[in-house]
Amino acid sequence: MASDATTPAADGLGNQAILSKIDKLRELNVGSIIPLPQLIVVGDQSSGKSSVLEGLTGFSFPRAAGLCTRYATQITCRREDHESVSVTIIPRPQADEALKKKLRGFHRAATKLDNAALAKIFEDANKAMGIRMGTADTSATGGAFSEDILKIEICGPSQSHLTVIDVPGIFRNATPGKYYQEQGKEALLTFLCSKGLTTDDDVLLVRNMVKSYMANTRTVILAVMPCNVDIATQEIIKLAEAADPGGTRTMGVLTKPDLATEKATRGAVLDLLLGKQSNLSLGYCAVKNRGADDNESTMAQRLQSEVAFFSAPEWSSVVDRCGITSLQKRLRELLMQISKREFPNVKAEIERKLKACESDLSAMGLSRADESSQRLFLGKVASRFQMIAQSAVSGQYIGDPLFKTLPSLKLATRMMELNENFANDFWKQGHKFSIDFNGEDDSEQIYVSKTSNELYGNVDLTEYIEIENIIETEDYVCSKPSNRPLMEHVKEVYAMNRGPEIGTFGGTILGMVFEEQSEKWDALVLSHTSKAVVLVHDFITQLLAKLCPDEQVWEQLWQLLLVDRLRSAYQRAMDHARFLLAVERSGRPTTFNHYFNSTLQKKRADRLAKGLDKIQTVASNSDPTEALWYRIDSVKNHFVAKDNTEQICEDIVDTLASYYKVARKRFVDTICQQAINHYLLDGEGSPLKILGPDLVMSLSAKQLDLIAGEDAASRRHREVLSRERDSLRAAKKVLRE
């Protein structure tokens, strides 16, 4: 290839460095992870693609049939002091390590290569890639096409930096070798085998390969088409339009202009070169191919023939778009332009992809191929679970970033909200009959929650099927206390259950009226404990999902190890709540709290005070509005006439009211402290302490493999991530050079 003195900027040292780095990124298979700036040459079979590439690179491709059209070929021209040609293979990204090592070991180099030597190199490359060249080829292990890339580096003092990628030509029909074999046409079959048999799968593979290269948004598409066909019907143009709807990165290359003998055909070609009837921003160029039977002419002779052809008057208006030299110049400028523009984006995308890849691998943990690695993996999960659970229960949310990204893990806050609502319901309407405390409870204030309703809203008791038979799934809405006077109810109970006592009442009477007064407690407590169970279960479920992103590990860990143990822990909490209800409501009313007696005495004093208005008062010596004075003997002789039943029932009401107040406060604290805090949060049998290092250490080798062993899909995913990580790390090193 002759040097082009008109484009010195494209060959500057800075530009050369950018292009060289992009080439190295491509060698590392970074192009399969992120789009890289590149030029690709696409076209139908027999469209003149090889001749265009030969003109662009100065590299004479071997003429042997089927040797250089079976895979993508990356051709890099580089300016060096000495001439050399180097041929290597870039393995496909999904190749295993053994195949990668084999393919990377392929290397052929020389100063100059003739056609026979080149044909031998391509044949060796085909064998290395396992390409099937025909039915007689028993050594091949693959298909007729490969996703490996053949890399050709051409260096010399006359070269300018240019990298183009040639992909196999589009074809529509598979070689009908099977049909002819069945017909016994051995001579024709032998001919077809020498060409290389192809199947319908090969047709699809090539089409998908071409489409994947064209879909790269940083790719300039060189769509090669012969002049002697209707351009509008060319499939390669349709594929280019699908990949590049705006036509901003597609250039048409028209070949074989000497075969466009009809005036109308040449007119259509000239219109395209002039930009008429074309939606391609990069336009069209025309080049003249070497003749089909021309195997002898040199590159210089080809250029001379091309210059002579396009010197005809009819091409004068488009001479700047004719010839291989003009195409070379345009492509170097395009490649440099897109490379300089996209290079910062490529660097940033490599950084983002590497971080994401390392994050995914970190989430998967170390490889879990044996018992030791499996136990280590689960041990780390259990330790992290315990650390976060302890922080969640104690409210130390600053210790782990998970609390910021997933605020619903703030278990202490959510549980405090739940307990406050429970205490409020008990205080406001947990009693069956209204009790008049005559204002002595004015000092009691309702809890006012400051938490967010959006974050800590209603608890869905039906969310988790696995615990539905343990908890109460119907949300209990506590009704307001009855407006019926408590005295009337107590009189009825006393009338039906009075004993032989005179002036007093038996202990069973108080127990009976207390049990009725507290009949809402069962539903309130069981509903509250159920909600607390759901909060804990929700916390465990969400946290495990974060710590075990591998769905297979999560499923096995949950089903084989945790769910039954969790159900038992929840059952213990519910059973204890029922036990506390039975003790408090069904047992003999008992308290040693002095507050009970103080309240009772106050209530009796209040009843006495209500009758003082019937006693004659003595005016004060000073202002009579300031106070009322009673004679001591008048107070001593004061009494209210009541029958025995009324007096006893008043005593029952006063005693019940005083005891209920003490019992309510005691019971709310007991439920929250024991059934919730101990059984669900802090106790040794808490569900939050089930998944711990001790449990992991107790697992057998079989259990470990069932839970933490990697399945085939996980191993493949890890291998893909590891390959991408290694490629991206190597890419970062290239970018730093």
PDB file of C-alpha atoms in Angstrom, residues 499-679:
ATOM      1  CA  GLY A 499     -71.612 -16.771  98.168  1.00  0.00           C
ATOM      2  CA  PRO A 500     -72.387 -16.813 101.922  1.00  0.00           C
ATOM      3  CA  GLU A 501     -70.056 -13.887 102.630  1.00  0.00           C
ATOM      4  CA  ILE A 502     -71.513 -10.935 104.532  1.00  0.00           C
ATOM      5  CA  GLY A 503     -70.265  -7.432 103.744  1.00  0.00           C
ATOM      6  CA  THR A 504     -67.579  -8.707 101.367  1.00  0.00           C
ATOM      7  CA  PHE A 505     -67.204 -10.820  98.199  1.00  0.00           C
ATOM      8  CA  GLY A 506     -65.393 -14.000  97.283  1.00  0.00           C
ATOM      9  CA  GLY A 507     -62.218 -14.066  95.181  1.00  0.00           C
ATOM     10  CA  THR A 508     -63.974 -15.858  92.344  1.00  0.00           C
ATOM     11  CA  ILE A 509     -66.268 -12.894  91.720  1.00  0.00           C
ATOM     12  CA  LEU A 510     -63.327 -10.580  91.022  1.00  0.00           C
ATOM     13  CA  GLY A 511     -61.712 -13.212  88.784  1.00  0.00           C
ATOM     14  CA  MET A 512     -64.920 -13.625  86.776  1.00  0.00           C
ATOM     15  CA  VAL A 513     -65.523  -9.928  86.181  1.00  0.00           C
ATOM     16  CA  PHE A 514     -61.828  -9.390  85.359  1.00  0.00           C
ATOM     17  CA  GLU A 515     -61.911 -12.209  82.805  1.00  0.00           C
ATOM     18  CA  GLU A 516     -64.915 -10.607  81.127  1.00  0.00           C
ATOM     19  CA  GLN A 517     -63.414  -7.123  81.290  1.00  0.00           C
ATOM     20  CA  SER A 518     -60.233  -8.419  79.584  1.00  0.00           C
ATOM     21  CA  GLU A 519     -61.868 -10.628  76.963  1.00  0.00           C
ATOM     22  CA  LYS A 520     -60.344  -8.597  74.102  1.00  0.00           C
ATOM     23  CA  TRP A 521     -56.854  -9.336  75.345  1.00  0.00           C
ATOM     24  CA  ASP A 522     -56.580 -12.684  73.558  1.00  0.00           C
ATOM     25  CA  ALA A 523     -57.198 -11.256  70.112  1.00  0.00           C
ATOM     26  CA  LEU A 524     -55.077  -8.172  70.784  1.00  0.00           C
ATOM     27  CA  VAL A 525     -52.093 -10.182  72.021  1.00  0.00           C
ATOM     28  CA  LEU A 526     -52.211 -12.930  69.389  1.00  0.00           C
ATOM     29  CA  SER A 527     -52.616 -10.406  66.580  1.00  0.00           C
ATOM     30  CA  HIS A 528     -49.713  -8.359  67.921  1.00  0.00           C
ATOM     31  CA  THR A 529     -47.435 -11.381  68.360  1.00  0.00           C
ATOM     32  CA  SER A 530     -48.355 -12.559  64.860  1.00  0.00           C
ATOM     33  CA  LYS A 531     -47.369  -9.191  63.418  1.00  0.00           C
ATOM     34  CA  ALA A 532     -44.084  -9.330  65.302  1.00  0.00           C
ATOM     35  CA  VAL A 533     -43.434 -12.797  63.859  1.00  0.00           C
ATOM     36  CA  VAL A 534     -44.103 -11.479  60.335  1.00  0.00           C
ATOM     37  CA  LEU A 535     -41.722  -8.551  60.894  1.00  0.00           C
ATOM     38  CA  VAL A 536     -38.941 -10.919  61.983  1.00  0.00           C
ATOM     39  CA  HIS A 537     -39.680 -13.333  59.134  1.00  0.00           C
ATOM     40  CA  ASP A 538     -39.677 -10.475  56.641  1.00  0.00           C
ATOM     41  CA  PHE A 539     -36.324  -9.268  57.979  1.00  0.00           C
ATOM     42  CA  ILE A 540     -34.769 -12.741  57.671  1.00  0.00           C
ATOM     43  CA  THR A 541     -36.160 -13.265  54.169  1.00  0.00           C
ATOM     44  CA  GLN A 542     -34.936  -9.931  52.838  1.00  0.00           C
ATOM     45  CA  LEU A 543     -31.525 -10.184  54.458  1.00  0.00           C
ATOM     46  CA  LEU A 544     -30.904 -13.699  53.153  1.00  0.00           C
ATOM     47  CA  ALA A 545     -31.902 -12.616  49.656  1.00  0.00           C
ATOM     48  CA  LYS A 546     -29.191  -9.941  49.848  1.00  0.00           C
ATOM     49  CA  LEU A 547     -26.539 -12.213  51.326  1.00  0.00           C
ATOM     50  CA  CYS A 548     -27.332 -15.112  48.957  1.00  0.00           C
ATOM     51  CA  PRO A 549     -27.964 -13.694  45.470  1.00  0.00           C
ATOM     52  CA  ASP A 550     -27.386 -17.202  44.100  1.00  0.00           C
ATOM     53  CA  GLU A 551     -30.986 -18.395  43.901  1.00  0.00           C
ATOM     54  CA  GLN A 552     -30.017 -22.065  44.124  1.00  0.00           C
ATOM     55  CA  VAL A 553     -28.068 -21.515  47.369  1.00  0.00           C
ATOM     56  CA  TRP A 554     -30.860 -19.413  48.839  1.00  0.00           C
ATOM     57  CA  GLU A 555     -33.512 -21.998  47.991  1.00  0.00           C
ATOM     58  CA  GLN A 556     -31.550 -24.946  49.422  1.00  0.00           C
ATOM     59  CA  LEU A 557     -30.468 -23.037  52.522  1.00  0.00           C
ATOM     60  CA  TRP A 558     -34.037 -21.955  53.150  1.00  0.00           C
ATOM     61  CA  GLN A 559     -35.797 -25.257  52.518  1.00  0.00           C
ATOM     62  CA  LEU A 560     -33.257 -27.741  53.909  1.00  0.00           C
ATOM     63  CA  LEU A 561     -31.888 -25.796  56.847  1.00  0.00           C
ATOM     64  CA  LEU A 562     -33.928 -22.826  57.994  1.00  0.00           C
ATOM     65  CA  VAL A 563     -37.656 -22.901  57.392  1.00  0.00           C
ATOM     66  CA  ASP A 564     -38.510 -25.714  59.843  1.00  0.00           C
ATOM     67  CA  ARG A 565     -36.292 -24.221  62.534  1.00  0.00           C
ATOM     68  CA  LEU A 566     -37.845 -20.806  62.015  1.00  0.00           C
ATOM     69  CA  ARG A 567     -41.346 -22.240  62.232  1.00  0.00           C
ATOM     70  CA  SER A 568     -40.466 -23.880  65.561  1.00  0.00           C
ATOM     71  CA  ALA A 569     -39.096 -20.608  66.918  1.00  0.00           C
ATOM     72  CA  TYR A 570     -42.221 -18.716  65.855  1.00  0.00           C
ATOM     73  CA  GLN A 571     -44.403 -21.398  67.376  1.00  0.00           C
ATOM     74  CA  ARG A 572     -42.591 -21.006  70.700  1.00  0.00           C
ATOM     75  CA  ALA A 573     -43.279 -17.272  70.688  1.00  0.00           C
ATOM     76  CA  MET A 574     -46.973 -17.779  69.922  1.00  0.00           C
ATOM     77  CA  ASP A 575     -47.253 -20.524  72.563  1.00  0.00           C
ATOM     78  CA  HIS A 576     -45.659 -18.284  75.171  1.00  0.00           C
ATOM     79  CA  ALA A 577     -48.065 -15.476  74.354  1.00  0.00           C
ATOM     80  CA  ARG A 578     -50.949 -17.903  74.899  1.00  0.00           C
ATOM     81  CA  PHE A 579     -49.337 -19.077  78.151  1.00  0.00           C
ATOM     82  CA  LEU A 580     -49.126 -15.490  79.453  1.00  0.00           C
ATOM     83  CA  LEU A 581     -52.765 -14.914  78.510  1.00  0.00           C
ATOM     84  CA  ALA A 582     -53.825 -18.016  80.415  1.00  0.00           C
ATOM     85  CA  VAL A 583     -51.839 -16.974  83.501  1.00  0.00           C
ATOM     86  CA  GLU A 584     -53.127 -13.409  83.465  1.00  0.00           C
ATOM     87  CA  ARG A 585     -56.770 -13.975  82.588  1.00  0.00           C
ATOM     88  CA  SER A 586     -57.639 -17.431  83.880  1.00  0.00           C
ATOM     89  CA  GLY A 587     -55.720 -17.417  87.138  1.00  0.00           C
ATOM     90  CA  ARG A 588     -56.538 -15.835  90.490  1.00  0.00           C
ATOM     91  CA  PRO A 589     -56.119 -12.032  90.388  1.00  0.00           C
ATOM     92  CA  THR A 590     -52.876 -11.326  92.228  1.00  0.00           C
ATOM     93  CA  THR A 591     -50.639  -8.329  92.709  1.00  0.00           C
ATOM     94  CA  PHE A 592     -48.101  -7.063  95.232  1.00  0.00           C
ATOM     95  CA  ASN A 593     -47.844  -3.698  93.636  1.00  0.00           C
ATOM     96  CA  HIS A 594     -48.538  -0.933  96.187  1.00  0.00           C
ATOM     97  CA  TYR A 595     -50.000   1.108  93.329  1.00  0.00           C
ATOM     98  CA  PHE A 596     -53.049  -1.162  93.437  1.00  0.00           C
ATOM     99  CA  ASN A 597     -53.894  -0.260  97.038  1.00  0.00           C
ATOM    100  CA  SER A 598     -53.193   3.430  96.475  1.00  0.00           C
ATOM    101  CA  THR A 599     -55.602   3.500  93.565  1.00  0.00           C
ATOM    102  CA  LEU A 600     -58.230   1.579  95.496  1.00  0.00           C
ATOM    103  CA  GLN A 601     -58.036   3.938  98.476  1.00  0.00           C
ATOM    104  CA  LYS A 602     -58.333   6.934  96.175  1.00  0.00           C
ATOM    105  CA  LYS A 603     -61.450   5.512  94.587  1.00  0.00           C
ATOM    106  CA  ARG A 604     -63.043   4.880  98.007  1.00  0.00           C
ATOM    107  CA  ALA A 605     -62.117   8.367  99.129  1.00  0.00           C
ATOM    108  CA  ASP A 606     -63.721   9.751  95.997  1.00  0.00           C
ATOM    109  CA  ARG A 607     -66.940   7.942  96.743  1.00  0.00           C
ATOM    110  CA  LEU A 608     -66.897   9.373 100.289  1.00  0.00           C
ATOM    111  CA  ALA A 609     -66.247  12.870  98.962  1.00  0.00           C
ATOM    112  CA  LYS A 610     -69.258  12.701  96.662  1.00  0.00           C
ATOM    113  CA  GLY A 611     -71.587  12.764  99.733  1.00  0.00           C
ATOM    114  CA  LEU A 612     -69.959  15.691 101.511  1.00  0.00           C
ATOM    115  CA  ASP A 613     -72.156  18.180  99.672  1.00  0.00           C
ATOM    116  CA  LYS A 614     -75.031  17.064 101.890  1.00  0.00           C
ATOM    117  CA  ILE A 615     -73.206  18.133 105.077  1.00  0.00           C
ATOM    118  CA  GLN A 616     -73.729  21.663 106.375  1.00  0.00           C
ATOM    119  CA  THR A 617     -70.656  23.789 105.827  1.00  0.00           C
ATOM    120  CA  VAL A 618     -69.173  26.515 108.023  1.00  0.00           C
ATOM    121  CA  ALA A 619     -68.307  29.816 106.367  1.00  0.00           C
ATOM    122  CA  SER A 620     -64.667  30.830 106.279  1.00  0.00           C
ATOM    123  CA  ASN A 621     -63.584  33.755 108.476  1.00  0.00           C
ATOM    124  CA  SER A 622     -62.155  35.336 105.373  1.00  0.00           C
ATOM    125  CA  ASP A 623     -63.454  35.170 101.827  1.00  0.00           C
ATOM    126  CA  PRO A 624     -66.237  32.527 101.801  1.00  0.00           C
ATOM    127  CA  THR A 625     -65.445  31.621  98.177  1.00  0.00           C
ATOM    128  CA  GLU A 626     -61.980  30.368  99.005  1.00  0.00           C
ATOM    129  CA  ALA A 627     -62.828  27.172 100.885  1.00  0.00           C
ATOM    130  CA  LEU A 628     -65.544  25.124 102.550  1.00  0.00           C
ATOM    131  CA  TRP A 629     -65.229  24.063 106.157  1.00  0.00           C
ATOM    132  CA  TYR A 630     -66.833  20.940 107.673  1.00  0.00           C
ATOM    133  CA  ARG A 631     -67.258  20.095 111.333  1.00  0.00           C
ATOM    134  CA  ILE A 632     -65.375  16.935 112.291  1.00  0.00           C
ATOM    135  CA  ASP A 633     -68.337  15.458 114.120  1.00  0.00           C
ATOM    136  CA  SER A 634     -70.497  16.043 111.021  1.00  0.00           C
ATOM    137  CA  VAL A 635     -68.002  14.121 108.840  1.00  0.00           C
ATOM    138  CA  LYS A 636     -67.743  11.306 111.401  1.00  0.00           C
ATOM    139  CA  ASN A 637     -71.507  10.887 111.510  1.00  0.00           C
ATOM    140  CA  HIS A 638     -71.881  11.117 107.718  1.00  0.00           C
ATOM    141  CA  PHE A 639     -72.924   7.994 105.840  1.00  0.00           C
ATOM    142  CA  VAL A 640     -74.890   7.081 102.699  1.00  0.00           C
ATOM    143  CA  ALA A 641     -77.632   4.554 103.187  1.00  0.00           C
ATOM    144  CA  LYS A 642     -77.020   1.559 100.892  1.00  0.00           C
ATOM    145  CA  ASP A 643     -78.100  -2.036 100.943  1.00  0.00           C
ATOM    146  CA  ASN A 644     -75.530  -4.798 101.234  1.00  0.00           C
ATOM    147  CA  THR A 645     -75.576  -5.718  97.546  1.00  0.00           C
ATOM    148  CA  GLU A 646     -75.010  -2.166  96.330  1.00  0.00           C
ATOM    149  CA  GLN A 647     -72.138  -1.653  98.762  1.00  0.00           C
ATOM    150  CA  ILE A 648     -70.459  -4.924  97.773  1.00  0.00           C
ATOM    151  CA  CYS A 649     -70.886  -4.236  94.043  1.00  0.00           C
ATOM    152  CA  GLU A 650     -69.329  -0.792  94.491  1.00  0.00           C
ATOM    153  CA  ASP A 651     -66.382  -2.438  96.220  1.00  0.00           C
ATOM    154  CA  ILE A 652     -66.098  -4.951  93.350  1.00  0.00           C
ATOM    155  CA  VAL A 653     -66.103  -2.154  90.750  1.00  0.00           C
ATOM    156  CA  ASP A 654     -63.485  -0.155  92.650  1.00  0.00           C
ATOM    157  CA  THR A 655     -61.306  -3.228  93.171  1.00  0.00           C
ATOM    158  CA  LEU A 656     -61.702  -4.298  89.533  1.00  0.00           C
ATOM    159  CA  ALA A 657     -60.838  -0.846  88.214  1.00  0.00           C
ATOM    160  CA  SER A 658     -57.751  -0.635  90.434  1.00  0.00           C
ATOM    161  CA  TYR A 659     -56.576  -4.154  89.626  1.00  0.00           C
ATOM    162  CA  TYR A 660     -57.263  -3.816  85.879  1.00  0.00           C
ATOM    163  CA  LYS A 661     -55.087  -0.745  85.725  1.00  0.00           C
ATOM    164  CA  VAL A 662     -52.184  -2.509  87.407  1.00  0.00           C
ATOM    165  CA  ALA A 663     -52.678  -5.726  85.411  1.00  0.00           C
ATOM    166  CA  ARG A 664     -52.875  -3.898  82.067  1.00  0.00           C
ATOM    167  CA  LYS A 665     -49.582  -2.104  82.560  1.00  0.00           C
ATOM    168  CA  ARG A 666     -47.903  -5.238  83.834  1.00  0.00           C
ATOM    169  CA  PHE A 667     -49.256  -7.420  81.061  1.00  0.00           C
ATOM    170  CA  VAL A 668     -48.333  -5.108  78.152  1.00  0.00           C
ATOM    171  CA  ASP A 669     -44.747  -4.965  79.392  1.00  0.00           C
ATOM    172  CA  THR A 670     -44.655  -8.727  79.946  1.00  0.00           C
ATOM    173  CA  ILE A 671     -45.859  -9.503  76.409  1.00  0.00           C
ATOM    174  CA  CYS A 672     -43.359  -7.100  74.840  1.00  0.00           C
ATOM    175  CA  GLN A 673     -40.510  -8.216  77.078  1.00  0.00           C
ATOM    176  CA  GLN A 674     -41.032 -11.974  76.921  1.00  0.00           C
ATOM    177  CA  ALA A 675     -43.046 -13.041  73.847  1.00  0.00           C
ATOM    178  CA  ILE A 676     -41.507 -10.382  71.588  1.00  0.00           C
ATOM    179  CA  ASN A 677     -38.068  -9.426  72.874  1.00  0.00           C
ATOM    180  CA  HIS A 678     -37.001 -12.737  74.353  1.00  0.00           C
ATOM    181  CA  TYR A 679     -38.585 -15.288  72.036  1.00  0.00           C
TER     182      TYR A 679
END
